PDB file of C-alpha atoms in Angstrom:
ATOM      1  CA  MET A   1      11.174  57.647  22.422  1.00  0.00           C
ATOM      2  CA  ASN A   2      10.775  59.540  19.191  1.00  0.00           C
ATOM      3  CA  MET A   3       8.783  58.454  16.154  1.00  0.00           C
ATOM      4  CA  LYS A   4      11.918  57.609  14.088  1.00  0.00           C
ATOM      5  CA  HIS A   5      13.113  55.062  16.683  1.00  0.00           C
ATOM      6  CA  SER A   6       9.620  53.518  16.975  1.00  0.00           C
ATOM      7  CA  VAL A   7       9.363  52.972  13.214  1.00  0.00           C
ATOM      8  CA  THR A   8      12.887  51.550  13.114  1.00  0.00           C
ATOM      9  CA  GLY A   9      12.150  49.194  16.027  1.00  0.00           C
ATOM     10  CA  ILE A  10       8.906  47.950  14.505  1.00  0.00           C
ATOM     11  CA  SER A  11      10.587  47.463  11.103  1.00  0.00           C
ATOM     12  CA  LEU A  12      13.419  45.423  12.645  1.00  0.00           C
ATOM     13  CA  THR A  13      10.929  43.278  14.545  1.00  0.00           C
ATOM     14  CA  PHE A  14       9.028  42.424  11.328  1.00  0.00           C
ATOM     15  CA  LEU A  15      12.288  41.798   9.463  1.00  0.00           C
ATOM     16  CA  MET A  16      13.547  39.358  12.125  1.00  0.00           C
ATOM     17  CA  PHE A  17      10.190  37.545  12.245  1.00  0.00           C
ATOM     18  CA  GLY A  18      10.074  37.283   8.451  1.00  0.00           C
ATOM     19  CA  ALA A  19      13.645  35.984   8.245  1.00  0.00           C
ATOM     20  CA  GLY A  20      12.841  33.263  10.758  1.00  0.00           C
ATOM     21  CA  VAL A  21       9.867  32.120   8.702  1.00  0.00           C
ATOM     22  CA  CYS A  22      11.964  32.073   5.508  1.00  0.00           C
ATOM     23  CA  TYR A  23      14.704  29.938   7.047  1.00  0.00           C
ATOM     24  CA  ALA A  24      12.426  27.466   8.848  1.00  0.00           C
ATOM     25  CA  GLU A  25      12.864  23.945   7.499  1.00  0.00           C
ATOM     26  CA  PRO A  26       9.638  22.443   6.129  1.00  0.00           C
ATOM     27  CA  ASP A  27       8.202  19.419   7.909  1.00  0.00           C
ATOM     28  CA  VAL A  28       9.567  16.050   6.793  1.00  0.00           C
ATOM     29  CA  PHE A  29       7.100  14.025   4.778  1.00  0.00           C
ATOM     30  CA  ASN A  30       5.563  11.249   6.882  1.00  0.00           C
ATOM     31  CA  LEU A  31       5.595   7.818   5.169  1.00  0.00           C
ATOM     32  CA  LEU A  32       4.390   5.864   8.222  1.00  0.00           C
ATOM     33  CA  GLY A  33       1.596   3.432   7.461  1.00  0.00           C
ATOM     34  CA  SER A  34       0.689   1.243   4.496  1.00  0.00           C
ATOM     35  CA  TRP A  35       0.962   2.065   0.803  1.00  0.00           C
ATOM     36  CA  ALA A  36      -0.507   0.064  -2.117  1.00  0.00           C
ATOM     37  CA  ALA A  37       1.667   0.137  -5.243  1.00  0.00           C
ATOM     38  CA  LYS A  38       0.562  -0.734  -8.784  1.00  0.00           C
ATOM     39  CA  THR A  39       3.665  -1.752 -10.698  1.00  0.00           C
ATOM     40  CA  GLU A  40       4.627  -2.351 -14.333  1.00  0.00           C
ATOM     41  CA  GLY A  41       7.956  -4.067 -14.870  1.00  0.00           C
ATOM     42  CA  ALA A  42      10.375  -5.496 -17.402  1.00  0.00           C
ATOM     43  CA  LYS A  43      12.932  -8.243 -16.794  1.00  0.00           C
ATOM     44  CA  ILE A  44      16.005  -9.704 -18.457  1.00  0.00           C
ATOM     45  CA  LEU A  45      16.623 -13.290 -17.348  1.00  0.00           C
ATOM     46  CA  ILE A  46      20.421 -13.667 -17.393  1.00  0.00           C
ATOM     47  CA  SER A  47      21.145 -17.105 -15.945  1.00  0.00           C
ATOM     48  CA  GLY A  48      17.990 -18.915 -17.007  1.00  0.00           C
ATOM     49  CA  THR A  49      17.072 -19.348 -13.327  1.00  0.00           C
ATOM     50  CA  PRO A  50      15.094 -16.510 -11.739  1.00  0.00           C
ATOM     51  CA  ASN A  51      16.303 -14.823  -8.568  1.00  0.00           C
ATOM     52  CA  PRO A  52      14.302 -16.235  -5.617  1.00  0.00           C
ATOM     53  CA  LYS A  53      14.079 -12.674  -4.162  1.00  0.00           C
ATOM     54  CA  SER A  54      12.216 -11.314  -7.210  1.00  0.00           C
ATOM     55  CA  HIS A  55       8.624 -10.166  -6.621  1.00  0.00           C
ATOM     56  CA  GLY A  56       7.522 -10.076 -10.253  1.00  0.00           C
ATOM     57  CA  SER A  57       6.738 -12.877 -12.652  1.00  0.00           C
ATOM     58  CA  HIS A  58       9.495 -14.351 -14.747  1.00  0.00           C
ATOM     59  CA  GLU A  59       8.026 -12.976 -17.967  1.00  0.00           C
ATOM     60  CA  GLU A  60       9.760 -10.218 -19.946  1.00  0.00           C
ATOM     61  CA  PHE A  61       6.936  -7.788 -19.022  1.00  0.00           C
ATOM     62  CA  TYR A  62       4.655  -7.999 -15.995  1.00  0.00           C
ATOM     63  CA  ASN A  63       2.176  -6.184 -13.733  1.00  0.00           C
ATOM     64  CA  LEU A  64       2.412  -6.536  -9.982  1.00  0.00           C
ATOM     65  CA  ALA A  65       0.651  -5.389  -6.820  1.00  0.00           C
ATOM     66  CA  LEU A  66       2.931  -4.464  -3.907  1.00  0.00           C
ATOM     67  CA  GLU A  67       2.374  -3.151  -0.417  1.00  0.00           C
ATOM     68  CA  TYR A  68       4.911  -1.013   1.404  1.00  0.00           C
ATOM     69  CA  GLU A  69       4.455  -0.744   5.163  1.00  0.00           C
ATOM     70  CA  PHE A  70       6.563   1.724   7.132  1.00  0.00           C
ATOM     71  CA  THR A  71       6.592   1.162  10.893  1.00  0.00           C
ATOM     72  CA  LYS A  72       9.533   3.232  12.143  1.00  0.00           C
ATOM     73  CA  GLN A  73      10.645   6.793  11.469  1.00  0.00           C
ATOM     74  CA  GLU A  74      13.625   8.757  12.738  1.00  0.00           C
ATOM     75  CA  GLY A  75      13.697  12.203  11.139  1.00  0.00           C
ATOM     76  CA  ARG A  76      14.016  11.674   7.382  1.00  0.00           C
ATOM     77  CA  LEU A  77      14.706   7.912   7.689  1.00  0.00           C
ATOM     78  CA  PHE A  78      12.165   5.071   7.584  1.00  0.00           C
ATOM     79  CA  HIS A  79      12.146   1.286   8.103  1.00  0.00           C
ATOM     80  CA  GLY A  80       9.534  -1.133   6.863  1.00  0.00           C
ATOM     81  CA  THR A  81       8.664  -4.014   4.571  1.00  0.00           C
ATOM     82  CA  LYS A  82       7.779  -4.534   0.927  1.00  0.00           C
ATOM     83  CA  LYS A  83       5.264  -7.338   0.264  1.00  0.00           C
ATOM     84  CA  SER A  84       3.954  -9.095  -2.813  1.00  0.00           C
ATOM     85  CA  ALA A  85       1.961 -12.308  -3.200  1.00  0.00           C
ATOM     86  CA  LYS A  86       5.322 -14.145  -3.500  1.00  0.00           C
ATOM     87  CA  LEU A  87       7.500 -12.728  -0.719  1.00  0.00           C
ATOM     88  CA  THR A  88       8.250 -10.074   1.898  1.00  0.00           C
ATOM     89  CA  GLU A  89      11.537  -8.204   2.235  1.00  0.00           C
ATOM     90  CA  LYS A  90      12.894  -5.390   4.366  1.00  0.00           C
ATOM     91  CA  VAL A  91      13.078  -1.856   2.991  1.00  0.00           C
ATOM     92  CA  VAL A  92      14.608   1.411   4.240  1.00  0.00           C
ATOM     93  CA  CYS A  93      13.891   4.885   2.830  1.00  0.00           C
ATOM     94  CA  ALA A  94      15.087   8.466   3.191  1.00  0.00           C
ATOM     95  CA  VAL A  95      13.170  11.621   2.358  1.00  0.00           C
ATOM     96  CA  ASP A  96      15.535  13.916   0.454  1.00  0.00           C
ATOM     97  CA  TYR A  97      16.401  17.402   1.759  1.00  0.00           C
ATOM     98  CA  ASP A  98      14.114  18.930  -0.865  1.00  0.00           C
ATOM     99  CA  ASN A  99      11.124  17.147   0.790  1.00  0.00           C
ATOM    100  CA  GLU A 100       9.974  16.156  -2.722  1.00  0.00           C
ATOM    101  CA  ASN A 101      11.882  12.932  -3.366  1.00  0.00           C
ATOM    102  CA  ILE A 102      12.441   9.624  -1.600  1.00  0.00           C
ATOM    103  CA  HIS A 103      15.259   7.111  -1.995  1.00  0.00           C
ATOM    104  CA  CYS A 104      14.882   3.524  -0.834  1.00  0.00           C
ATOM    105  CA  THR A 105      16.694   0.227  -0.889  1.00  0.00           C
ATOM    106  CA  ASP A 106      15.302  -3.243  -0.344  1.00  0.00           C
ATOM    107  CA  GLU A 107      17.326  -6.434   0.017  1.00  0.00           C
ATOM    108  CA  ASN A 108      18.605  -6.385  -3.584  1.00  0.00           C
ATOM    109  CA  GLY A 109      17.466  -3.214  -5.352  1.00  0.00           C
ATOM    110  CA  MET A 110      16.768   0.510  -5.243  1.00  0.00           C
ATOM    111  CA  VAL A 111      13.666   2.708  -5.478  1.00  0.00           C
ATOM    112  CA  ASP A 112      13.678   6.416  -6.261  1.00  0.00           C
ATOM    113  CA  GLY A 113      10.418   8.299  -6.065  1.00  0.00           C
ATOM    114  CA  LYS A 114       8.687  11.636  -6.393  1.00  0.00           C
ATOM    115  CA  ILE A 115       6.294  12.610  -3.595  1.00  0.00           C
ATOM    116  CA  ALA A 116       3.128  13.804  -5.364  1.00  0.00           C
ATOM    117  CA  GLY A 117       1.199  14.630  -2.187  1.00  0.00           C
ATOM    118  CA  LYS A 118       0.553  13.238   1.259  1.00  0.00           C
ATOM    119  CA  ASP A 119      -1.197  10.189  -0.252  1.00  0.00           C
ATOM    120  CA  LYS A 120       0.633   9.549  -3.556  1.00  0.00           C
ATOM    121  CA  ILE A 121       4.171   8.704  -4.708  1.00  0.00           C
ATOM    122  CA  PHE A 122       5.475   7.914  -8.203  1.00  0.00           C
ATOM    123  CA  SER A 123       8.558   5.678  -8.227  1.00  0.00           C
ATOM    124  CA  HIS A 124      10.915   3.633 -10.324  1.00  0.00           C
ATOM    125  CA  TYR A 125      12.788   0.525  -9.173  1.00  0.00           C
ATOM    126  CA  HIS A 126      15.789  -1.381 -10.480  1.00  0.00           C
ATOM    127  CA  HIS A 127      18.036  -4.236  -9.496  1.00  0.00           C
ATOM    128  CA  VAL A 128      20.750  -6.260 -11.180  1.00  0.00           C
ATOM    129  CA  THR A 129      21.692  -9.688  -9.821  1.00  0.00           C
ATOM    130  CA  PRO A 130      23.614 -12.580 -11.406  1.00  0.00           C
ATOM    131  CA  GLU A 131      20.231 -14.136 -12.319  1.00  0.00           C
ATOM    132  CA  GLU A 132      18.302 -11.145 -13.705  1.00  0.00           C
ATOM    133  CA  SER A 133      18.010  -7.421 -14.346  1.00  0.00           C
ATOM    134  CA  VAL A 134      14.731  -5.687 -13.461  1.00  0.00           C
ATOM    135  CA  VAL A 135      13.259  -2.221 -13.942  1.00  0.00           C
ATOM    136  CA  SER A 136       9.761  -1.081 -12.992  1.00  0.00           C
ATOM    137  CA  ILE A 137       7.588   1.961 -12.457  1.00  0.00           C
ATOM    138  CA  SER A 138       4.942   2.264  -9.739  1.00  0.00           C
ATOM    139  CA  THR A 139       2.220   4.483  -8.398  1.00  0.00           C
ATOM    140  CA  TRP A 140       1.871   4.260  -4.602  1.00  0.00           C
ATOM    141  CA  GLU A 141      -1.306   5.300  -2.825  1.00  0.00           C
ATOM    142  CA  ARG A 142      -1.644   5.519   0.937  1.00  0.00           C
ATOM    143  CA  ILE A 143      -4.040   2.934   2.357  1.00  0.00           C
ATOM    144  CA  LYS A 144      -6.464   4.701   4.694  1.00  0.00           C
TER     145      LYS A 144
END
């Protein structure tokens, strides 16, 4: 084998290895476990009677502590619960293909969030029901 073929062979080997690394999909963010969320919210009471599935107070503005617990994962998809002092409801989430955002739904609303690291998420929530409209922002921190 001459020197020209050796250099070409080595170059192709490095090129193929490098291409494989570039096209490898990053690991999916793992949400499993418990997350404490500090929440600030605002509410419009439409019917005069609050929705019984609302976690927050029935004031126009409120602060709320929530806990998300994710117990099942299948690829980018997660199942769990969302708990407050008032109630518990089911929640499902998906980690977006960019591995930087999450999208969730509970029993009557939606959460979109930005993954800020393995232990922190920033999110916003909203729901509209016949009784009320709610919007909130939260900071989630993984409970160790």
